[in-house]
mmCIF file with all atom_site columns, C-alpha atoms and ligand atoms in Angstrom:
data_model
loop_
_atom_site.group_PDB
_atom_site.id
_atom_site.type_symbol
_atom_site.label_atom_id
_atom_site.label_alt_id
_atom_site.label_comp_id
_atom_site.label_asym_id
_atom_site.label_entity_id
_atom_site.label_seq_id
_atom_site.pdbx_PDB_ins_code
_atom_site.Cartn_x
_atom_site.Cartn_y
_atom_site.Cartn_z
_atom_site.occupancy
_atom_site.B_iso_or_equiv
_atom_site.pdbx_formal_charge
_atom_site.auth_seq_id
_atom_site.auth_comp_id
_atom_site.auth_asym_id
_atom_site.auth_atom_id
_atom_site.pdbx_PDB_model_num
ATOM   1   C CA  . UNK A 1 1   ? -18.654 -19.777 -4.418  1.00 0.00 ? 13  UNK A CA  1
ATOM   2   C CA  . UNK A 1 2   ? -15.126 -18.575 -4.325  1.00 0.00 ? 14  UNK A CA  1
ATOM   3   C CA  . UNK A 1 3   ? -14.185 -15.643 -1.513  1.00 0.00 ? 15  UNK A CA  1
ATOM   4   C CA  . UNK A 1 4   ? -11.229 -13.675 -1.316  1.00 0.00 ? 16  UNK A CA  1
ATOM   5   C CA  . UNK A 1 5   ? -9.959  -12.576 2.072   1.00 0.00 ? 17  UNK A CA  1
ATOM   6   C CA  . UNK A 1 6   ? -7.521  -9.683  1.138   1.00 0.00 ? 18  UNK A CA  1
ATOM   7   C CA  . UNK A 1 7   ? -4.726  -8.751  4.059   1.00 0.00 ? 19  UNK A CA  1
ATOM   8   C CA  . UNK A 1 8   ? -1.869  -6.161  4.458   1.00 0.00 ? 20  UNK A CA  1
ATOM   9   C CA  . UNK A 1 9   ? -0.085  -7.295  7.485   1.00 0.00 ? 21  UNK A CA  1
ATOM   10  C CA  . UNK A 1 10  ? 3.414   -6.182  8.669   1.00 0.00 ? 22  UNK A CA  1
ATOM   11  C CA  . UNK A 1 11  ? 4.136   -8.764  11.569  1.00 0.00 ? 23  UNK A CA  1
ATOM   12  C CA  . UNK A 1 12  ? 1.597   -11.245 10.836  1.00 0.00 ? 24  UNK A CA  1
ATOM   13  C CA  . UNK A 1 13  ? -0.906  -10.325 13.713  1.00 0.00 ? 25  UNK A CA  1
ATOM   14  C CA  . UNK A 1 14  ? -3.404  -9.134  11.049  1.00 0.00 ? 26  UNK A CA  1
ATOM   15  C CA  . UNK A 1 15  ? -2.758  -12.202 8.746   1.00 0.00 ? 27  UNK A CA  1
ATOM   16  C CA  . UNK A 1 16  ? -3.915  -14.384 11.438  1.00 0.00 ? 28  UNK A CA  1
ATOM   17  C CA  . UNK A 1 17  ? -7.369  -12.595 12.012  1.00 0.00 ? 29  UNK A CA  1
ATOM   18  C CA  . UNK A 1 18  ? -8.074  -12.731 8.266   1.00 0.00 ? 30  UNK A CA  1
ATOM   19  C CA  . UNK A 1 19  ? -7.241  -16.343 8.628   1.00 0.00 ? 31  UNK A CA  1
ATOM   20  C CA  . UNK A 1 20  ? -9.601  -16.971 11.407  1.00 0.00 ? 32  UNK A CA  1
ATOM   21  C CA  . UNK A 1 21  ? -12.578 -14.787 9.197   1.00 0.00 ? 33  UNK A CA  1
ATOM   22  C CA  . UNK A 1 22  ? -11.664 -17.056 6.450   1.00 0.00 ? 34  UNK A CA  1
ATOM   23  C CA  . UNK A 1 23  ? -12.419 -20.243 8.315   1.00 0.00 ? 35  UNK A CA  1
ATOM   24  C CA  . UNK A 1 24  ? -15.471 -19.005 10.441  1.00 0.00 ? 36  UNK A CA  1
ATOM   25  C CA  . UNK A 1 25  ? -16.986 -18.179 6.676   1.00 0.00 ? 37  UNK A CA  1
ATOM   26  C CA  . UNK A 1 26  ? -16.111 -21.624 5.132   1.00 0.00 ? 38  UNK A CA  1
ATOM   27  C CA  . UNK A 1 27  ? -18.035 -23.506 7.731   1.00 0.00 ? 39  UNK A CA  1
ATOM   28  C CA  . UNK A 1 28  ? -20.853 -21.063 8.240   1.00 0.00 ? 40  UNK A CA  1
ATOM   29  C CA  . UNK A 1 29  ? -21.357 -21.975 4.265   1.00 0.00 ? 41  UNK A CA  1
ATOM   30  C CA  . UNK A 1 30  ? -20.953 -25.414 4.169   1.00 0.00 ? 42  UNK A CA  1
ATOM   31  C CA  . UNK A 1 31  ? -23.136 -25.631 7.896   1.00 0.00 ? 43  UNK A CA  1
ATOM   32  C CA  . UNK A 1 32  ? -25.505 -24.254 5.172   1.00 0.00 ? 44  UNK A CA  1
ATOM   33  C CA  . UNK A 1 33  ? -25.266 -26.703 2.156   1.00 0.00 ? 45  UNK A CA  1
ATOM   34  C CA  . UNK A 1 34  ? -23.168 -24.341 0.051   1.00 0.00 ? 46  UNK A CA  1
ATOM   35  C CA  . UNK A 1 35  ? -19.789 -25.064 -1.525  1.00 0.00 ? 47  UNK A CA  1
ATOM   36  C CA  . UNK A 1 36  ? -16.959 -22.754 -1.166  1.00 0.00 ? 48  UNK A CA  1
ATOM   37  C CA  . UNK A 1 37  ? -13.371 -21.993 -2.016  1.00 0.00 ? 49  UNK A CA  1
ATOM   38  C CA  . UNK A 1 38  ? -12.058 -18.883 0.724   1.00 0.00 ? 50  UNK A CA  1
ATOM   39  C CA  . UNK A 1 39  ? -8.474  -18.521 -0.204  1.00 0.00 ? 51  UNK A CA  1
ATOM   40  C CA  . UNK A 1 40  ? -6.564  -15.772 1.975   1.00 0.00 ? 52  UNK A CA  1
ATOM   41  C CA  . UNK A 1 41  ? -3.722  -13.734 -0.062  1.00 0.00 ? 53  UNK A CA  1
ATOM   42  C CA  . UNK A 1 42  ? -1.842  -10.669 0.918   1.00 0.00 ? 54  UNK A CA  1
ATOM   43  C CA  . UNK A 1 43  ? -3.080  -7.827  -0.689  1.00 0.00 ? 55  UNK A CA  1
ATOM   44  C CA  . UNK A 1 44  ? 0.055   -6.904  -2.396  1.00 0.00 ? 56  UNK A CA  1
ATOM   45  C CA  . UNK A 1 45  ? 0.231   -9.958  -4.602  1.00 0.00 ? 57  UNK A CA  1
ATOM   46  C CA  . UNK A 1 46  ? -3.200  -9.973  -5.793  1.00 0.00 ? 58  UNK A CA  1
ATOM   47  C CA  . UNK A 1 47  ? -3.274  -9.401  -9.396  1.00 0.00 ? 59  UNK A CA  1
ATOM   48  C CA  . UNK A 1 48  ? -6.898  -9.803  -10.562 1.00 0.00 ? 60  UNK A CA  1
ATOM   49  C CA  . UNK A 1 49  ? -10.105 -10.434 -8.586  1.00 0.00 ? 61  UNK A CA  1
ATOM   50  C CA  . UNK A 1 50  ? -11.743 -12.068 -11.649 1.00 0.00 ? 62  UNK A CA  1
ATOM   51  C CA  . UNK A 1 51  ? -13.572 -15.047 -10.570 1.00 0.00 ? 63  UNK A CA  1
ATOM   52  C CA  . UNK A 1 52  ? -14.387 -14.100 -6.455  1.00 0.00 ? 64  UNK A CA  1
ATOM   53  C CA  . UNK A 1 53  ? -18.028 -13.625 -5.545  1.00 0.00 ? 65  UNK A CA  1
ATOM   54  C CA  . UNK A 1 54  ? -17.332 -11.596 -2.622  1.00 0.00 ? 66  UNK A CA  1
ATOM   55  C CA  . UNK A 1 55  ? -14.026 -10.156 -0.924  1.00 0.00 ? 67  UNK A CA  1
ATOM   56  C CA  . UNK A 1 56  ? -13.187 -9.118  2.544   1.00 0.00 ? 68  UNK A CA  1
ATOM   57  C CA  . UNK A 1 57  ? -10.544 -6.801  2.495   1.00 0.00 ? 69  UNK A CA  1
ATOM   58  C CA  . UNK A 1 58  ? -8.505  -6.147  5.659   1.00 0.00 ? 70  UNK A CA  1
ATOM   59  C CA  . UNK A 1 59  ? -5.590  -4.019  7.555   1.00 0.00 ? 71  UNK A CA  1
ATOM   60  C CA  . UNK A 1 60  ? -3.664  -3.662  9.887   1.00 0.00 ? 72  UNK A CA  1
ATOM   61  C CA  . UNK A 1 61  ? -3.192  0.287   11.050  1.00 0.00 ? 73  UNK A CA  1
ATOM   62  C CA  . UNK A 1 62  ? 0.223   1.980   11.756  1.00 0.00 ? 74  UNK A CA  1
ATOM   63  C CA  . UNK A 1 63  ? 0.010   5.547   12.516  1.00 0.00 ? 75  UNK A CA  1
ATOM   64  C CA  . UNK A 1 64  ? -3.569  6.409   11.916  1.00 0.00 ? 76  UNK A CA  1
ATOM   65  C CA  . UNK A 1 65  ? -3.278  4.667   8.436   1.00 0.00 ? 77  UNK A CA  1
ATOM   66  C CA  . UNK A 1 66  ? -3.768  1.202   6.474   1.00 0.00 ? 78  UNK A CA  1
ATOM   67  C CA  . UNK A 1 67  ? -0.712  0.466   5.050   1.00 0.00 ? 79  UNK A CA  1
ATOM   68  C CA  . UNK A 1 68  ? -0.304  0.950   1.234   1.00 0.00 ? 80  UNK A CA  1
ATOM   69  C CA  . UNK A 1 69  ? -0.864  -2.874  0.436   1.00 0.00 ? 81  UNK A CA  1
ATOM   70  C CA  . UNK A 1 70  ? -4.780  -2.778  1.430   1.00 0.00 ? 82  UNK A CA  1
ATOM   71  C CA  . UNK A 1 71  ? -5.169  0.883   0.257   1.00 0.00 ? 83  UNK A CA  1
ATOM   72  C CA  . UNK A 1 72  ? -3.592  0.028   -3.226  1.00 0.00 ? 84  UNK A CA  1
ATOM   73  C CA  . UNK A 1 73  ? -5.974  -3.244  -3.783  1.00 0.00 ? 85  UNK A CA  1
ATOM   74  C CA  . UNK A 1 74  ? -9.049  -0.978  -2.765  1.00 0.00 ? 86  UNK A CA  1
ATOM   75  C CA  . UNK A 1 75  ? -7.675  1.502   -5.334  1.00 0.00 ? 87  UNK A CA  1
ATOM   76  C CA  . UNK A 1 76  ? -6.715  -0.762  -8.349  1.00 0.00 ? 88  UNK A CA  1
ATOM   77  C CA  . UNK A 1 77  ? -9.678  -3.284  -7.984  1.00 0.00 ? 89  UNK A CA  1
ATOM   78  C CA  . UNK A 1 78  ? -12.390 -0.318  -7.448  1.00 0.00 ? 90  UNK A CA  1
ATOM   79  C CA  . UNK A 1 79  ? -14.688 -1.035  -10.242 1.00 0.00 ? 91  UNK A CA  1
ATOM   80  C CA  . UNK A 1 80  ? -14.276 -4.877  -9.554  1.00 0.00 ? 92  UNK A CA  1
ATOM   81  C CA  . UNK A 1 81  ? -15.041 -4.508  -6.429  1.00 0.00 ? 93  UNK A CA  1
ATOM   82  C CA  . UNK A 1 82  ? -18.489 -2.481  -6.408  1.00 0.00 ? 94  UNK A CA  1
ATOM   83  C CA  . UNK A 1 83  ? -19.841 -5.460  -8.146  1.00 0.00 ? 95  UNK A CA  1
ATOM   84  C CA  . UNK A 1 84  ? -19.478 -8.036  -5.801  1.00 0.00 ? 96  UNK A CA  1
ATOM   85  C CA  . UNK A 1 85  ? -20.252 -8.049  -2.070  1.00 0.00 ? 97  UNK A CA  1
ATOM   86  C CA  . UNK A 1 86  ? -17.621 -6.708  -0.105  1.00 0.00 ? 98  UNK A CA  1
ATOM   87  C CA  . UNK A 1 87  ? -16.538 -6.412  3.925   1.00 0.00 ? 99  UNK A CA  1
ATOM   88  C CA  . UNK A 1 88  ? -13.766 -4.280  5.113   1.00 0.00 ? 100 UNK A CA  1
ATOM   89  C CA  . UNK A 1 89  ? -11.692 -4.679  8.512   1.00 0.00 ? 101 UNK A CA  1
ATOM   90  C CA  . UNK A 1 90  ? -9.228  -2.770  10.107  1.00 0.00 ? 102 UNK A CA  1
ATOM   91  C CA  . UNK A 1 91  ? -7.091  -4.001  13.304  1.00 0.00 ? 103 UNK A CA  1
ATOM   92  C CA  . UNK A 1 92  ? -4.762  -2.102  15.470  1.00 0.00 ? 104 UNK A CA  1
ATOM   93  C CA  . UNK A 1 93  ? -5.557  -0.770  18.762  1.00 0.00 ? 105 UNK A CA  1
ATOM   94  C CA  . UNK A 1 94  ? -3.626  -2.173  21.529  1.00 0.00 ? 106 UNK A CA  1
ATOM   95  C CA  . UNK A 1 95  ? -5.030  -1.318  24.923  1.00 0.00 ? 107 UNK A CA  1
ATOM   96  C CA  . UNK A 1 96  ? -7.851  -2.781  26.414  1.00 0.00 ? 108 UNK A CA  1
ATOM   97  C CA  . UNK A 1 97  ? -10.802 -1.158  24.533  1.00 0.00 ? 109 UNK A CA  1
ATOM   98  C CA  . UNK A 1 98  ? -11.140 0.112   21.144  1.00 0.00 ? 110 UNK A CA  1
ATOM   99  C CA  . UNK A 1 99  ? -11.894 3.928   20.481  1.00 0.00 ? 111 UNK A CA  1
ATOM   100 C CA  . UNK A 1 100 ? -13.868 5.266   17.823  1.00 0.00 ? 112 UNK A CA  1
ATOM   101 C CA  . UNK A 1 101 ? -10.967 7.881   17.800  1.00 0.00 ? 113 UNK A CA  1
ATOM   102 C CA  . UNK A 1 102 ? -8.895  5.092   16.469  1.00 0.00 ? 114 UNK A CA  1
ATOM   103 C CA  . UNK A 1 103 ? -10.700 4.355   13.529  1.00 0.00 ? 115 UNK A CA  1
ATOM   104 C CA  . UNK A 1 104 ? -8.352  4.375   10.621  1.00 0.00 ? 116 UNK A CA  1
ATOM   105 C CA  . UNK A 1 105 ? -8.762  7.508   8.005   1.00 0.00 ? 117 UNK A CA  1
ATOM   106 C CA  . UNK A 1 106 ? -8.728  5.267   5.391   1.00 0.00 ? 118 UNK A CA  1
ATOM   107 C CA  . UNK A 1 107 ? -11.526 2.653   6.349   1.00 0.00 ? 119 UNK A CA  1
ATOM   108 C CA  . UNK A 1 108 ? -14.578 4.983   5.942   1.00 0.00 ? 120 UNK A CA  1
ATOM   109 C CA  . UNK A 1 109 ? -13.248 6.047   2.873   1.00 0.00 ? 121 UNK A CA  1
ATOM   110 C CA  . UNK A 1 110 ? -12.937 2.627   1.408   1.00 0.00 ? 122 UNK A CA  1
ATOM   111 C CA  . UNK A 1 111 ? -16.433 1.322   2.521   1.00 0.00 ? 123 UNK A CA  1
ATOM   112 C CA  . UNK A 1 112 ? -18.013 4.603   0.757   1.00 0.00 ? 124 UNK A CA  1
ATOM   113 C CA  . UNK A 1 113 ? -16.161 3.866   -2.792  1.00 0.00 ? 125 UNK A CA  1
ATOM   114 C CA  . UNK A 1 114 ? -16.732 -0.077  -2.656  1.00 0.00 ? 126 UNK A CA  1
ATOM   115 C CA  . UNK A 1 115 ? -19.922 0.299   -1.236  1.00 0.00 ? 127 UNK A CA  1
ATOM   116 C CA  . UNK A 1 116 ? -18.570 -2.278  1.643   1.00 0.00 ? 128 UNK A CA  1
ATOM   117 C CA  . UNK A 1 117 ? -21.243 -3.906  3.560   1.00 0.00 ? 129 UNK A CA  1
ATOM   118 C CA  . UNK A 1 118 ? -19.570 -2.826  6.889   1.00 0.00 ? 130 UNK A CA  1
ATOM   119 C CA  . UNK A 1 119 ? -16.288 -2.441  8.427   1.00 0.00 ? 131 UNK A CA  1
ATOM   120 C CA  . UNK A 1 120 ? -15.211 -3.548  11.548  1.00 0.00 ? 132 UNK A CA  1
ATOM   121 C CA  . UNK A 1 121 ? -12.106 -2.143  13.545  1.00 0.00 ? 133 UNK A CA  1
ATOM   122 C CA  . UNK A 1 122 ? -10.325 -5.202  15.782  1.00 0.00 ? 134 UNK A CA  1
ATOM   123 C CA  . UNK A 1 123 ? -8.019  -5.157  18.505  1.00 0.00 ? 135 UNK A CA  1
ATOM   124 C CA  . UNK A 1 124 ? -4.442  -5.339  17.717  1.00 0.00 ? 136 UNK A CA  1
ATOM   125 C CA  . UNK A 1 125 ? -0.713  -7.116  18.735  1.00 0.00 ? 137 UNK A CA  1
ATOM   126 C CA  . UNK A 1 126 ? 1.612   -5.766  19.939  1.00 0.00 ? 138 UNK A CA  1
ATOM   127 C CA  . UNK A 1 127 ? 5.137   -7.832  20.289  1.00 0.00 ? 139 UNK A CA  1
ATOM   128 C CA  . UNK A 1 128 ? 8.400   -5.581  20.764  1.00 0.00 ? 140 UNK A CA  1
ATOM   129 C CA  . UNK A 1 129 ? 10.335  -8.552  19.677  1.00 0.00 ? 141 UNK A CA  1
ATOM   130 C CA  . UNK A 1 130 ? 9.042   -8.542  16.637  1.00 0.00 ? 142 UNK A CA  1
ATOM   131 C CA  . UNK A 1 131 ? 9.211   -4.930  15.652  1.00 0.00 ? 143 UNK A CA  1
ATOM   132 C CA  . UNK A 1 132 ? 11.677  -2.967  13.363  1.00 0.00 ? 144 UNK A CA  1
ATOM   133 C CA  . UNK A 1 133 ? 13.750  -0.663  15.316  1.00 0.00 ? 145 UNK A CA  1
ATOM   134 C CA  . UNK A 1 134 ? 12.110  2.529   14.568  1.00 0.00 ? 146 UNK A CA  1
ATOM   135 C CA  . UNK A 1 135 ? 8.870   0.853   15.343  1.00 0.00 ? 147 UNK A CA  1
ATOM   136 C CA  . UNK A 1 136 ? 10.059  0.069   18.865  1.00 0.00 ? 148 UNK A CA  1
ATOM   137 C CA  . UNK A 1 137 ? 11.534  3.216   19.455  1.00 0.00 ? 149 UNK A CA  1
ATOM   138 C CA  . UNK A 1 138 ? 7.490   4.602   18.709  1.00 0.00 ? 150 UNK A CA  1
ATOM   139 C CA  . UNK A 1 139 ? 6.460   2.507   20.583  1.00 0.00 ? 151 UNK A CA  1
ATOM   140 C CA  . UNK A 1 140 ? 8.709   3.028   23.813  1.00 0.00 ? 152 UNK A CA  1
ATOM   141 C CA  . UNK A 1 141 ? 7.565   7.036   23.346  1.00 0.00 ? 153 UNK A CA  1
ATOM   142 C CA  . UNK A 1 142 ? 4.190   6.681   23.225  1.00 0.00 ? 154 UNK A CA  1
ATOM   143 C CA  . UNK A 1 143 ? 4.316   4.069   25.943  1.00 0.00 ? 155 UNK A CA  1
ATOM   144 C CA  . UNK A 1 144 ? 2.641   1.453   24.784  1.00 0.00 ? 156 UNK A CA  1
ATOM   145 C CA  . UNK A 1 145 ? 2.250   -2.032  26.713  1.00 0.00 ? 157 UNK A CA  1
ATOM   146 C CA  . UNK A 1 146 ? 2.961   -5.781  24.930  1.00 0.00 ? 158 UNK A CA  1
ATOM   147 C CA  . UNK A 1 147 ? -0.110  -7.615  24.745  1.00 0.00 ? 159 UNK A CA  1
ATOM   148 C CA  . UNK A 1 148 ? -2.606  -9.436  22.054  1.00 0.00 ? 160 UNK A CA  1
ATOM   149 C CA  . UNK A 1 149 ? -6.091  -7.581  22.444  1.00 0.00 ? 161 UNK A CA  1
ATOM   150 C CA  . UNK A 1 150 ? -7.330  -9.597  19.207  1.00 0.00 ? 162 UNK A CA  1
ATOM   151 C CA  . UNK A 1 151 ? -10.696 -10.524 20.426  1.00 0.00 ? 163 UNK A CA  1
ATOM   152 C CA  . UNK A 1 152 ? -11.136 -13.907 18.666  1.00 0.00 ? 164 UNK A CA  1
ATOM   153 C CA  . UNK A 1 153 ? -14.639 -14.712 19.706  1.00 0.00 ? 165 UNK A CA  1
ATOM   154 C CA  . UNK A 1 154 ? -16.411 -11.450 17.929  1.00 0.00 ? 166 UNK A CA  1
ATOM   155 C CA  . UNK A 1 155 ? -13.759 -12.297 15.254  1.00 0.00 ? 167 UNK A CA  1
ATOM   156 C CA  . UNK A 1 156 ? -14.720 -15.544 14.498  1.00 0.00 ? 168 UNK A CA  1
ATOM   157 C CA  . UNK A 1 157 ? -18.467 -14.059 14.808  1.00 0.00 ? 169 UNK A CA  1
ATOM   158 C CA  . UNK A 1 158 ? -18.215 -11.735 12.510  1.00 0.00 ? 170 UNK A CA  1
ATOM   159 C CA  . UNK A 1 159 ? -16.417 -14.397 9.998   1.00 0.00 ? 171 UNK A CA  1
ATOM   160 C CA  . UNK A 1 160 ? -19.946 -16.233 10.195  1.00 0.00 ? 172 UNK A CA  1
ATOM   161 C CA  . UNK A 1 161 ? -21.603 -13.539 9.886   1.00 0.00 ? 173 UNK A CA  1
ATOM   162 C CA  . UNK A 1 162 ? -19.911 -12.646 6.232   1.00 0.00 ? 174 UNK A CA  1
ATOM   163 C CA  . UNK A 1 163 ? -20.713 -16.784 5.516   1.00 0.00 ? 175 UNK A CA  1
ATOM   164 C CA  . UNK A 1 164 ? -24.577 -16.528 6.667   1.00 0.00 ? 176 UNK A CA  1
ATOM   165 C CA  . UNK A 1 165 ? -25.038 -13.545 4.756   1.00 0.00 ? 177 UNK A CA  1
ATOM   166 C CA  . UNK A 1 166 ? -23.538 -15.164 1.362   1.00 0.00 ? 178 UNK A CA  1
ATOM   167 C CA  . UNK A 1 167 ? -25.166 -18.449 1.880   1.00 0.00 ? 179 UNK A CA  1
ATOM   168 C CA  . UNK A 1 168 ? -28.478 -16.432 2.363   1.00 0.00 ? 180 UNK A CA  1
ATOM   169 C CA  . UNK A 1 169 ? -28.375 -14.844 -0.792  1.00 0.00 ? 181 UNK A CA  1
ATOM   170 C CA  . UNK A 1 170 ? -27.072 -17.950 -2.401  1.00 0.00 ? 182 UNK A CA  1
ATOM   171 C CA  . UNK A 1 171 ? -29.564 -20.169 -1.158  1.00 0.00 ? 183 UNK A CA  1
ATOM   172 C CA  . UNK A 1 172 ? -31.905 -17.643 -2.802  1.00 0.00 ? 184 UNK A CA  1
ATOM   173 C CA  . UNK A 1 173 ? -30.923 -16.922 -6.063  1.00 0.00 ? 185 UNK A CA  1
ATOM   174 C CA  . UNK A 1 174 ? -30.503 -20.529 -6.435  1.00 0.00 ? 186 UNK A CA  1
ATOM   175 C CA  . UNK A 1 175 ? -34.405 -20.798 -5.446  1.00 0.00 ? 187 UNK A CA  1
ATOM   176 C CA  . UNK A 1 176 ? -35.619 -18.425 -7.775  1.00 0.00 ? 188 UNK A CA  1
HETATM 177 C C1  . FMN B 2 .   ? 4.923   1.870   15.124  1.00 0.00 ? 208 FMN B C1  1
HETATM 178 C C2  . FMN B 2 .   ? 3.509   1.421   15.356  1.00 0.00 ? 208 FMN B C2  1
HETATM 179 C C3  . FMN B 2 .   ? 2.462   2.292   15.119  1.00 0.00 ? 208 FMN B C3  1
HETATM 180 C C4  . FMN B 2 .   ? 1.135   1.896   15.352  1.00 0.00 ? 208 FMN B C4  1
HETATM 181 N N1  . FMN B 2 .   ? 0.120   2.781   15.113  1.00 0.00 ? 208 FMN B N1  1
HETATM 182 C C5  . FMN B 2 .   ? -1.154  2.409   15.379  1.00 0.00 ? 208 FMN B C5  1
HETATM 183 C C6  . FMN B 2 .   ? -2.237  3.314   15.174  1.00 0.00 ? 208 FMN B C6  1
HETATM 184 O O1  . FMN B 2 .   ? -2.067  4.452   14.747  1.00 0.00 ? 208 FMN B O1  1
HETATM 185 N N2  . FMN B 2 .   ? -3.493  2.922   15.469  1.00 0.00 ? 208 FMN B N2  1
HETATM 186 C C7  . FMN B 2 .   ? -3.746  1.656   15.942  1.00 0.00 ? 208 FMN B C7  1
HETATM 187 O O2  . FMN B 2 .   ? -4.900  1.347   16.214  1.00 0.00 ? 208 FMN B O2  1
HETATM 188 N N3  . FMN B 2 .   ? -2.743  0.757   16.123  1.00 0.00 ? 208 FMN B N3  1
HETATM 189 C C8  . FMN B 2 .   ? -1.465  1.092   15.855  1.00 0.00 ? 208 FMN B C8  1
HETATM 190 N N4  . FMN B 2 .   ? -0.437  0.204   16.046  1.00 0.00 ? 208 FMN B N4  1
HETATM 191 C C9  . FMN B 2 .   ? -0.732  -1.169  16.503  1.00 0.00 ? 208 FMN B C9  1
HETATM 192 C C10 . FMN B 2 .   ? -0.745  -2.175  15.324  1.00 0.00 ? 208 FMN B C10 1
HETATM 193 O O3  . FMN B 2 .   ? -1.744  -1.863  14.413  1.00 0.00 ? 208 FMN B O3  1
HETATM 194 C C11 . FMN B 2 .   ? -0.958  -3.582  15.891  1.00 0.00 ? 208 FMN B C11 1
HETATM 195 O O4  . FMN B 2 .   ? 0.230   -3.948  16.554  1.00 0.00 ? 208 FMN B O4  1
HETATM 196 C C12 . FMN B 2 .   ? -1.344  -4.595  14.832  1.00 0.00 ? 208 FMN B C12 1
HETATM 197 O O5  . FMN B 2 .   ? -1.832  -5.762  15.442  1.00 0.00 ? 208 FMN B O5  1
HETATM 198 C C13 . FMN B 2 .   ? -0.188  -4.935  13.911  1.00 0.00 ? 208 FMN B C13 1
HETATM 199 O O6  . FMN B 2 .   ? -0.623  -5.825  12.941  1.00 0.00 ? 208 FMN B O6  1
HETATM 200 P P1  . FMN B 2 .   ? 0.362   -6.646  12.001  1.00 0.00 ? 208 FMN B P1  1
HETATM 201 O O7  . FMN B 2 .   ? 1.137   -7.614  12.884  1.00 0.00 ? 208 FMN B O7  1
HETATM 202 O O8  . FMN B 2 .   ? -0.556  -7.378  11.076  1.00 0.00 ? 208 FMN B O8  1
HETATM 203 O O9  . FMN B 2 .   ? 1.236   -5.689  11.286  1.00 0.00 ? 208 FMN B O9  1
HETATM 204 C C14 . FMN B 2 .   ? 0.881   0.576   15.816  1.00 0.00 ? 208 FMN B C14 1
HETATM 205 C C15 . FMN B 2 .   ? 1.944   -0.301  16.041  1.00 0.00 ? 208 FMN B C15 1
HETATM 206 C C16 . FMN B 2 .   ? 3.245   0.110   15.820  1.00 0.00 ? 208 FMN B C16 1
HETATM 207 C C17 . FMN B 2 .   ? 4.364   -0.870  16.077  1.00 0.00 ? 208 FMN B C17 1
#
C-alpha cells in the first residue's frame, strides 16, 4: 500500500510532524503484516496522486489560514482525493493549550469536499530565529512567547491510528 503524507510548511516545524505521522503509520502497518511505501512530499511539488491508497494532507496555519501549498493540493487533487481515504491536519497554536477558536478556516472546509476521515489541529513552533522579518515583527505585537508545543505523543498516536485503520480495511478486503 503506498501513502502520501502531503505538507505545506514554512520553517519546517510542520514538516517534522508529518514526518513523525509518516513513521507511526509505517510501523502500525507492518506491526500488522501489511507492506507499505509512506513517502512524505511538500505539497507544492506534488504533481499527481495516481498510485496512493490513502493521503494525509497537512498545514501549518499563519494568520487564521493554511498556506496556499496545502489549500492548492486539496483544490487541484479534489476528485482524486474523494476516492481514496483521506486525513487532514492542521498545526499552529503556540501557547500551552489549543483553542477551538484557533481552528483554521480552511480545515473544515477541506474535510467536507474530500470527505476527510477527520482532522486534527496540533500544537505549533515557534522560533524567532527562524522567522522572516515581518513575521517577527507579528509576532513581537501580538506577544507571543518562543516555545515548541508540538505534542509528539498524541502525534505519533494519531499516526497509528491512520496505520490501524488502513491495515484494518486491508486485512479485510484481502479476506474477502
Ligand atoms: C506570523 C505568524 C503568524 C501565525 N499565525 C498563526 C495563527 O493564526 N494561528 C495559529 O494557530 N498559529 C499561528 N502561528 C504559529 C505557526 O503556525 C507555528 O509557528 C507553526 O508551528 C509554524 O509551522 P512551520 O514551521 O511548519 O511553518 C503563526 C506564526 C507566525 C510566525
Amino acid at each position: 500500500m503506498r501513502i502520501l503524507v502531503a505538507v505545506a510548511s514554512r520553517h519546517g516545524a510542520t514538516r517534522e510532524i508529518a514526518e513523525n505521522i509518516a513513521t507511526a503509520a509505517r510501523t502500525a502497518l507492518t506491526d500488522a503484516g501489511v507492506w507499505s511505501e509512506v513517502e512524505v512530499r511538500d505539497a507544492s511539488l506534488v504533481t499527481s496522486v495516481d498510485g496512493f491508497d490513502a493521503v494525509v494532507l497537512g498545514s501549518a496555519v499563519y494568520m487564521g489560514h493554511w498556506l496556499d501549498p496545502a489549500a492548492k493540493f486539496a483544490e487541484t487533487f479534489a476528485d482524486e482525493l474523494r476516492r481514496v481515504p483521506v486525513w487532514v491536519f492542521s498545526s499552529g497554536p503556540v501557547g500551552e493549550r489549543g483553542d477551538p477558536a484557533d481552528e483554521p478556516g480552511n480545515a473544515a472546509d477541506v474535510v467536507m469536499r474530500l470527505g476527510a476521515r477527520g482532522h486534527r489541529l496540533f500544537g505549533g513552533k515557534l522560533d524567532r530565529h527562524s522567522l522572516h522579518l515581518p513575521e517577527r515583527a507579528m509576532v513581537a505585537a501580538l506577544r507571543v512567547k518562543d516555545g515548541d508545543y508540538r505534542d509528539w505523543p498524541s502525534i505519533r498516536a494519531w499516526g497509528r491510528e491512520i496505520g490501524v485503520s488502513l491495515a484494518t480495511a486491508e486485512v479485510a478486503g484481502t479476506a474477502s
